[in-house]
Short mmCIF file of C-alpha atoms and ligand atoms in Angstrom, two decimals:
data_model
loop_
_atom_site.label_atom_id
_atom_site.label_comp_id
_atom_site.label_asym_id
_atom_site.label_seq_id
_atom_site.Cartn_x
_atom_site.Cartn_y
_atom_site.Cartn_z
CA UNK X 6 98.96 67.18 91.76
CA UNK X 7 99.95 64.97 94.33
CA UNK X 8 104.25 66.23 93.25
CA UNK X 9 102.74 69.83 93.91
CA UNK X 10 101.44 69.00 97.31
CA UNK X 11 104.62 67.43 98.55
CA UNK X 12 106.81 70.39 97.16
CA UNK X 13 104.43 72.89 98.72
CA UNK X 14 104.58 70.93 102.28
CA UNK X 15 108.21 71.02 101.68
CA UNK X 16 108.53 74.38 101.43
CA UNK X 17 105.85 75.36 103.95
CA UNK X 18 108.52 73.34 106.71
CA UNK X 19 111.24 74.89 105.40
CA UNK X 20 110.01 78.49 105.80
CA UNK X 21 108.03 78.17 108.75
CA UNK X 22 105.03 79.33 107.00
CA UNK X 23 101.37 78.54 107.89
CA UNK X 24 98.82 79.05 104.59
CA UNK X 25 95.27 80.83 105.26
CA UNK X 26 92.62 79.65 103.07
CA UNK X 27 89.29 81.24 102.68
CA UNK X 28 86.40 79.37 101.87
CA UNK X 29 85.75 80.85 98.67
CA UNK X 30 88.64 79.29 97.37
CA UNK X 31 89.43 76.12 95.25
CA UNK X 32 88.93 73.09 97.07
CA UNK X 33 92.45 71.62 96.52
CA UNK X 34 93.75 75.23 97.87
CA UNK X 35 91.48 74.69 100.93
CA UNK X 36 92.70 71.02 101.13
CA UNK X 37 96.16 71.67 101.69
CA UNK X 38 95.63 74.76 103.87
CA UNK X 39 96.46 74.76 107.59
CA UNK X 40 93.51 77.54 108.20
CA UNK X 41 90.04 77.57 106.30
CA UNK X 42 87.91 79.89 107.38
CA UNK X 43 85.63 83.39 107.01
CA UNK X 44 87.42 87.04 106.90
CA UNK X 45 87.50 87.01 110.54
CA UNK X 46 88.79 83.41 111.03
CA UNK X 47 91.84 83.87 108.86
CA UNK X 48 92.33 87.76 110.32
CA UNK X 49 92.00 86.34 114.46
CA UNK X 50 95.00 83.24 113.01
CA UNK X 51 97.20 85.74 111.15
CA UNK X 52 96.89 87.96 114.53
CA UNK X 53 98.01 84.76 116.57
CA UNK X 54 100.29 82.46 114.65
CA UNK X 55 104.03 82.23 115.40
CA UNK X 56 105.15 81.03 111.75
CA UNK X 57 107.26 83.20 110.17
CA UNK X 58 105.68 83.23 107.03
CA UNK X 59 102.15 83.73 106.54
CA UNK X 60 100.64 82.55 102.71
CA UNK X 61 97.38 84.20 102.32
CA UNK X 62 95.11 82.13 99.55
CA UNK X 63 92.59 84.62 99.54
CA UNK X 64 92.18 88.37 98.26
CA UNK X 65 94.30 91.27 98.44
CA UNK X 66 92.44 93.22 101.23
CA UNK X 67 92.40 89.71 103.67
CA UNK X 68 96.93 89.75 103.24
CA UNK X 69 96.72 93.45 103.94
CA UNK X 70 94.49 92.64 107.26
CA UNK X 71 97.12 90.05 107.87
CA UNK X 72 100.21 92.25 107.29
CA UNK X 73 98.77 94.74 109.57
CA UNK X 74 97.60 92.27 112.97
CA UNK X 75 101.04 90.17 112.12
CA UNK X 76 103.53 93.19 111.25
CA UNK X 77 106.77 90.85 112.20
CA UNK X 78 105.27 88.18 109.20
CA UNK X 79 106.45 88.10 105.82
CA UNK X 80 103.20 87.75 104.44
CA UNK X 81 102.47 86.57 100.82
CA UNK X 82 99.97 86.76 98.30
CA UNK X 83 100.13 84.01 95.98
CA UNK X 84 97.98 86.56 93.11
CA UNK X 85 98.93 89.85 93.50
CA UNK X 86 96.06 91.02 91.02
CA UNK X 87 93.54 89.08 93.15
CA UNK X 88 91.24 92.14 94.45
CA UNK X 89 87.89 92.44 95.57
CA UNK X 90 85.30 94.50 93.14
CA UNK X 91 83.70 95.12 96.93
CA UNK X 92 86.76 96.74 98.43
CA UNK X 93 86.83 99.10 95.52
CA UNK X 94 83.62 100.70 95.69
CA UNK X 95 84.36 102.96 97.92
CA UNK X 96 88.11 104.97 98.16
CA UNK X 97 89.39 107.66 101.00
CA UNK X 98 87.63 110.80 99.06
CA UNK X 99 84.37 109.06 98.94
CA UNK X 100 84.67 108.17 102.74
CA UNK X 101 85.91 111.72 104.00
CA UNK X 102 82.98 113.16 102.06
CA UNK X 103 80.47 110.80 104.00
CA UNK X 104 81.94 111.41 107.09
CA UNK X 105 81.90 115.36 106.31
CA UNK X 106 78.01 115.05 106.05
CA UNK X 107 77.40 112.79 109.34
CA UNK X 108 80.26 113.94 111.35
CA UNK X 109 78.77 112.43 115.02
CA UNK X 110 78.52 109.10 113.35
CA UNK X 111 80.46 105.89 114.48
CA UNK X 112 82.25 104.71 110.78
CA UNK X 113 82.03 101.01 110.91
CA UNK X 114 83.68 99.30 107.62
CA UNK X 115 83.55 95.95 106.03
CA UNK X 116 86.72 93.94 106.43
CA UNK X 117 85.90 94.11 102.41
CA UNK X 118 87.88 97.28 101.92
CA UNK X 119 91.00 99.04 101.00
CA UNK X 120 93.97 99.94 103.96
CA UNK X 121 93.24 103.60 103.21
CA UNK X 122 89.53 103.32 104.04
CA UNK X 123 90.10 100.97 107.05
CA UNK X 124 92.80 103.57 108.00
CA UNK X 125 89.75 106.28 108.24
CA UNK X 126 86.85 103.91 110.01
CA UNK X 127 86.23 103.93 113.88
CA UNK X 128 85.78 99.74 113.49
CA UNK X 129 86.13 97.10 111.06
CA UNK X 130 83.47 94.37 110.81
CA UNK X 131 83.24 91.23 108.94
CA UNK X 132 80.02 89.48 107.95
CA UNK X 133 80.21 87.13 111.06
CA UNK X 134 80.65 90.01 113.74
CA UNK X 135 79.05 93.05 112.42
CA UNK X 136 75.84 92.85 114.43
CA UNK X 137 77.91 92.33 117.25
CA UNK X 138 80.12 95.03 116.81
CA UNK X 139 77.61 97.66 115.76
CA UNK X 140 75.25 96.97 118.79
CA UNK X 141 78.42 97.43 121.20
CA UNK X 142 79.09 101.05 119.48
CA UNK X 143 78.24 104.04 121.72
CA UNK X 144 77.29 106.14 118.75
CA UNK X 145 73.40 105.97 117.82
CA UNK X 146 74.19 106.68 113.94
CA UNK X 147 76.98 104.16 112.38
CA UNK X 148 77.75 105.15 108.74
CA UNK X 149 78.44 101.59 107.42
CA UNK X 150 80.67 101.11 104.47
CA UNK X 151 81.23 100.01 101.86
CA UNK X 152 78.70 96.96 101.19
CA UNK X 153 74.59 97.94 101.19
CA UNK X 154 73.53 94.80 101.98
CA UNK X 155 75.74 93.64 104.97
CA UNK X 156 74.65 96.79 106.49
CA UNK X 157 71.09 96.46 105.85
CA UNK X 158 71.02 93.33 107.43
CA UNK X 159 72.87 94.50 109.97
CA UNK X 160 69.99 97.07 110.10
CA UNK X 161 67.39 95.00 110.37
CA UNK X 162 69.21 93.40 113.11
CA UNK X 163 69.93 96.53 115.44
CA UNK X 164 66.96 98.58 114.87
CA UNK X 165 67.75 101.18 117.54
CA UNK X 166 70.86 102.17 115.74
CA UNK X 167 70.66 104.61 112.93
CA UNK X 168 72.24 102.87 109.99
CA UNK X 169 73.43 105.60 107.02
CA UNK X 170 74.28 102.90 104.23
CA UNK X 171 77.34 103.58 101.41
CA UNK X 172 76.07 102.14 97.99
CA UNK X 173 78.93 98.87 97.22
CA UNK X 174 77.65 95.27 96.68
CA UNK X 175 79.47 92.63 95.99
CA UNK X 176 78.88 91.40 92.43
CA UNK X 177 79.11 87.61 93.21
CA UNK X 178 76.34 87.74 95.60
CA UNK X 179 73.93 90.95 94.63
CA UNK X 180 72.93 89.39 91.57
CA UNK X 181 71.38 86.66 92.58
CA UNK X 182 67.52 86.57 92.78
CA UNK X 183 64.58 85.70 95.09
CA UNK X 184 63.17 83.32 92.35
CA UNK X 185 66.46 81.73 91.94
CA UNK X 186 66.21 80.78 95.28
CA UNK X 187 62.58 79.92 95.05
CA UNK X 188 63.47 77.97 91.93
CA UNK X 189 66.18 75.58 93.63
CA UNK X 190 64.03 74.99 96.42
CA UNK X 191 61.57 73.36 94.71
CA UNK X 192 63.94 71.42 92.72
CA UNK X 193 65.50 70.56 96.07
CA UNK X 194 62.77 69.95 98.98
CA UNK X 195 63.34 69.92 102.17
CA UNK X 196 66.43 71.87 101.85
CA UNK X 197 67.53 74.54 104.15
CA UNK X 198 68.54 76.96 102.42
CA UNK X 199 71.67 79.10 103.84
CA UNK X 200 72.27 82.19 102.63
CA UNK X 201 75.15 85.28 102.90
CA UNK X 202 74.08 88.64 104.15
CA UNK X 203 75.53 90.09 101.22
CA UNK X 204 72.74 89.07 99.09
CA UNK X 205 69.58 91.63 98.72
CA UNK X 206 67.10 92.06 101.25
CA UNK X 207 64.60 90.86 98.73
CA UNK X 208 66.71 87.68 98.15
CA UNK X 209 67.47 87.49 101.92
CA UNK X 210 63.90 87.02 102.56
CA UNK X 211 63.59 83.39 100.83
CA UNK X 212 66.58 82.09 103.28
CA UNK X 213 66.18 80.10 106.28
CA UNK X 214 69.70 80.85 107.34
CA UNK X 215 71.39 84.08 107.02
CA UNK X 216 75.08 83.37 108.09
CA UNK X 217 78.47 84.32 107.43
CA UNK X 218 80.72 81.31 105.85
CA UNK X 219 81.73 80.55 109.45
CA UNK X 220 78.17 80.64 110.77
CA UNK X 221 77.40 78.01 108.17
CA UNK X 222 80.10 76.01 109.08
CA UNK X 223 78.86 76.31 112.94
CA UNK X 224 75.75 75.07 111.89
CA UNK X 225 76.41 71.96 109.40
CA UNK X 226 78.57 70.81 112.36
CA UNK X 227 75.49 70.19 114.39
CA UNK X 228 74.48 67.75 111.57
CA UNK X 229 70.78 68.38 112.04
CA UNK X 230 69.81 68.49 108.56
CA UNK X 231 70.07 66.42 105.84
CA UNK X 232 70.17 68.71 103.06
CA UNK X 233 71.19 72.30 102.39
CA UNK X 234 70.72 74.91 99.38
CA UNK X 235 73.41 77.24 99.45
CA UNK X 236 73.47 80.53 98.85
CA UNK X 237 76.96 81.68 98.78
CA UNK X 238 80.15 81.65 96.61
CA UNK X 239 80.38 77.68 95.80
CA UNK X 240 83.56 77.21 97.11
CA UNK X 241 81.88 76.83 100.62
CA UNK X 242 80.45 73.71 99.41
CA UNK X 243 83.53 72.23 99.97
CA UNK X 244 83.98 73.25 103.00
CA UNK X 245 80.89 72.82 104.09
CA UNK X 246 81.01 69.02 102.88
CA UNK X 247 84.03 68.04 104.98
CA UNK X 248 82.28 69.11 108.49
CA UNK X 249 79.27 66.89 107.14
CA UNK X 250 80.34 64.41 104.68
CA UNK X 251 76.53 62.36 104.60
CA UNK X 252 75.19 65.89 103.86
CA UNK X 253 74.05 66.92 100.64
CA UNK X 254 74.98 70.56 99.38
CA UNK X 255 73.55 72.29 96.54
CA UNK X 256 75.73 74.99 95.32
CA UNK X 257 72.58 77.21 93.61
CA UNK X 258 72.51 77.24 90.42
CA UNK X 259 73.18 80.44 88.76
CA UNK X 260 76.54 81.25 87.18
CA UNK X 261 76.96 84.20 89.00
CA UNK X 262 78.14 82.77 92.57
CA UNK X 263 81.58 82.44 91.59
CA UNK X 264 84.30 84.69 92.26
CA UNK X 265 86.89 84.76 89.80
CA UNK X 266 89.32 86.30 91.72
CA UNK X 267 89.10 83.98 94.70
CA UNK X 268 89.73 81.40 92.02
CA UNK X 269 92.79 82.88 90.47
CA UNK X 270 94.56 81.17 93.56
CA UNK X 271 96.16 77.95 92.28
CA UNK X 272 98.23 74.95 93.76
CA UNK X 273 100.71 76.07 90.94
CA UNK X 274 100.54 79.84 92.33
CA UNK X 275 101.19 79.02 96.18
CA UNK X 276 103.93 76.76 95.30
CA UNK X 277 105.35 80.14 93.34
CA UNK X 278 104.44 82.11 96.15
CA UNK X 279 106.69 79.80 98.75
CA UNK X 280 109.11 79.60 96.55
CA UNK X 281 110.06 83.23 95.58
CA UNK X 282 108.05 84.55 98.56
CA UNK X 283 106.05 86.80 96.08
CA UNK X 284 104.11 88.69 96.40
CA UNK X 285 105.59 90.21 99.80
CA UNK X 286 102.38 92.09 100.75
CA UNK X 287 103.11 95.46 102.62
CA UNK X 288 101.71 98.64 104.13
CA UNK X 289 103.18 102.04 105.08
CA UNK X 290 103.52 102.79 108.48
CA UNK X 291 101.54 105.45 108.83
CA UNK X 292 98.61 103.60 106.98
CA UNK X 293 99.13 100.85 108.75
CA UNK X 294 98.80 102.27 112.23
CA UNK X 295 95.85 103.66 111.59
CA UNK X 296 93.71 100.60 109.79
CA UNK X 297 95.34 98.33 113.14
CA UNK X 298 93.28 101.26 115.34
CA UNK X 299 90.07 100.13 113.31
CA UNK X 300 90.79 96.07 113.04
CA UNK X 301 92.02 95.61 116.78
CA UNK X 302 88.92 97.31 118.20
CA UNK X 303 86.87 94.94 115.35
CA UNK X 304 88.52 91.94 117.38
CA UNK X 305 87.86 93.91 120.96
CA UNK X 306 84.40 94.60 120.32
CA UNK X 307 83.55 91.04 119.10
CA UNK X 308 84.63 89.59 122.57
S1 LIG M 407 82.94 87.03 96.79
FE1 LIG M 407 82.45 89.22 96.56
S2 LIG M 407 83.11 90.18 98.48
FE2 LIG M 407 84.12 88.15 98.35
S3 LIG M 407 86.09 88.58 97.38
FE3 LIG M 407 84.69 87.98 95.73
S4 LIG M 407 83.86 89.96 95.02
FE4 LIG M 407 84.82 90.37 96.99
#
């Protein structure tokens, strides 16, 4: 491993290129990243960096964000076939349909989508600014898309808004269950227990926390608890662990908080990736103009 690292931090100095990690990723990825954070982290660095290169260890929807906020980057995915079930529950048909039926509503849309369905909303939102965002619309009625439960929370957040909800989840987090949560916290407690908004409202109700991956990093920082149950895709545990190393974090236990394509990214695939500066992510012009309307008004209205 150790021979990998070097050749990748070679390569990375060589090219000028700066590697964004998400926190759902494997923990060696995140270890030799120069970036881990949420959808919006690694979307606000691609926007700002002056590397030439940009290696995205994340999905294909967060190195199509980044091609389109950094269009003088070469940026790279190190798995092309890395996707997001999420971002495919919904596609442009679909979304010109909904709008055709609520035509005065605001379309706000999960950073967890395609370039063609960003390309079509008002506003893109991630997990961590979505509140936020949708409060600051003018429109009373925001047709949110594509994930249920982000935008139910968000609805239960902004009650004077009219919330029309799209039916996506994301299959990593809708599965899990109120009594799995109930479950760990007796094996565990004490615990907080943090929890993603993209988890049921039934399941949301058993959390102490409901964050975003860079809301629970905020809070661990503090360091005011001891011990944390948490309700996310595991590979935040890592994260989570190097802002508070005398903190215990329990990753919950139920099989289904793993996402397989987040861990399809490999040392062995961003070494690749440097090396043949594959997969060259890109987006039509057109397209591309359009979904930067919807993202740089996500960043605007999150100020
Ligand atoms: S955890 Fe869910 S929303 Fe995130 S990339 Fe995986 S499938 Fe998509």
């Amino acid at each position: 491993m150790d021979d990998l690292i070097r050749r990748i931090a070679a390569l990375k100095k060589e090219k000028n290129a700066l590697i964004l990690a998400h926190t759902y990723t494997r923990a060696e990825v995140q270890d030799i990243a120069d970036v881990v954070g949420d959808s919006f982290e690694l979307a606000v660095r691609a926007a700002d960096t002056t590397a030439a290169v940009i290696v995205l260890a994340g999905v294909r929807f967060m190195g199509e964000t980044a091609a389109i906020l950094a269009p003088d980057k070469k940026v790279l995915l190190p798995v092309a076939d890395a996707g997001c079930p999420l971002a495919d529950m919904i596609n442009p048909d679909q979304l010109q349909r909904l709008k055709a039926a609520y035509p005065s509503a605001a379309v706000a849309c999960y950073v967890n989508s395609s370039v063609e369905v960003k390309a079509l909303s008002d506003v893109c939102v991630t997990s961590s600014s979505a509140v936020r965002i949708v409060r600051n619309l003018p429109q009373k009625q925001i047709l949110f898309v594509p994930d249920q439960n982000l935008g139910s929370w968000v609805a239960e957040q902004v009650p004077e808004k009219e919330i029309i909800l799209h039916s996506g989840f994301c299959p990593v987090h809708h599965k899990i269950q109120p009594e799995d949560v109930a479950d760990a916290r007796k094996l565990f407690p004490g615990a907080v227990v943090l929890m993603h908004p993209e988890c049921t409202k039934e399941t949301r109700r058993e959390a102490d926390h409901i964050l975003s991956t860079g809301g629970m990093v905020a809070l661990v920082k503090e360091k005011k608890h001891q011990r944390y149950i948490v309700v996310t895709e595991s590979g935040i545990t890592h994260t989570l662990q190097r802002h508070d190393p005398a903190a215990e974090f329990i990753d919950i236990s139920n099989p289904a908080m793993y996402c397989r394509n987040m861990k399809k990214i490999t040392l062995e695939t961003i070494l690749r990736s440097l090396d043949e500066e594959e997969t060259l992510v890109t987006v039509g012009d057109d397209i591309a103009e359009k979904a930067r309307g919807a993202l740089v008004r996500m960043l605007e209205l999150n100020r």
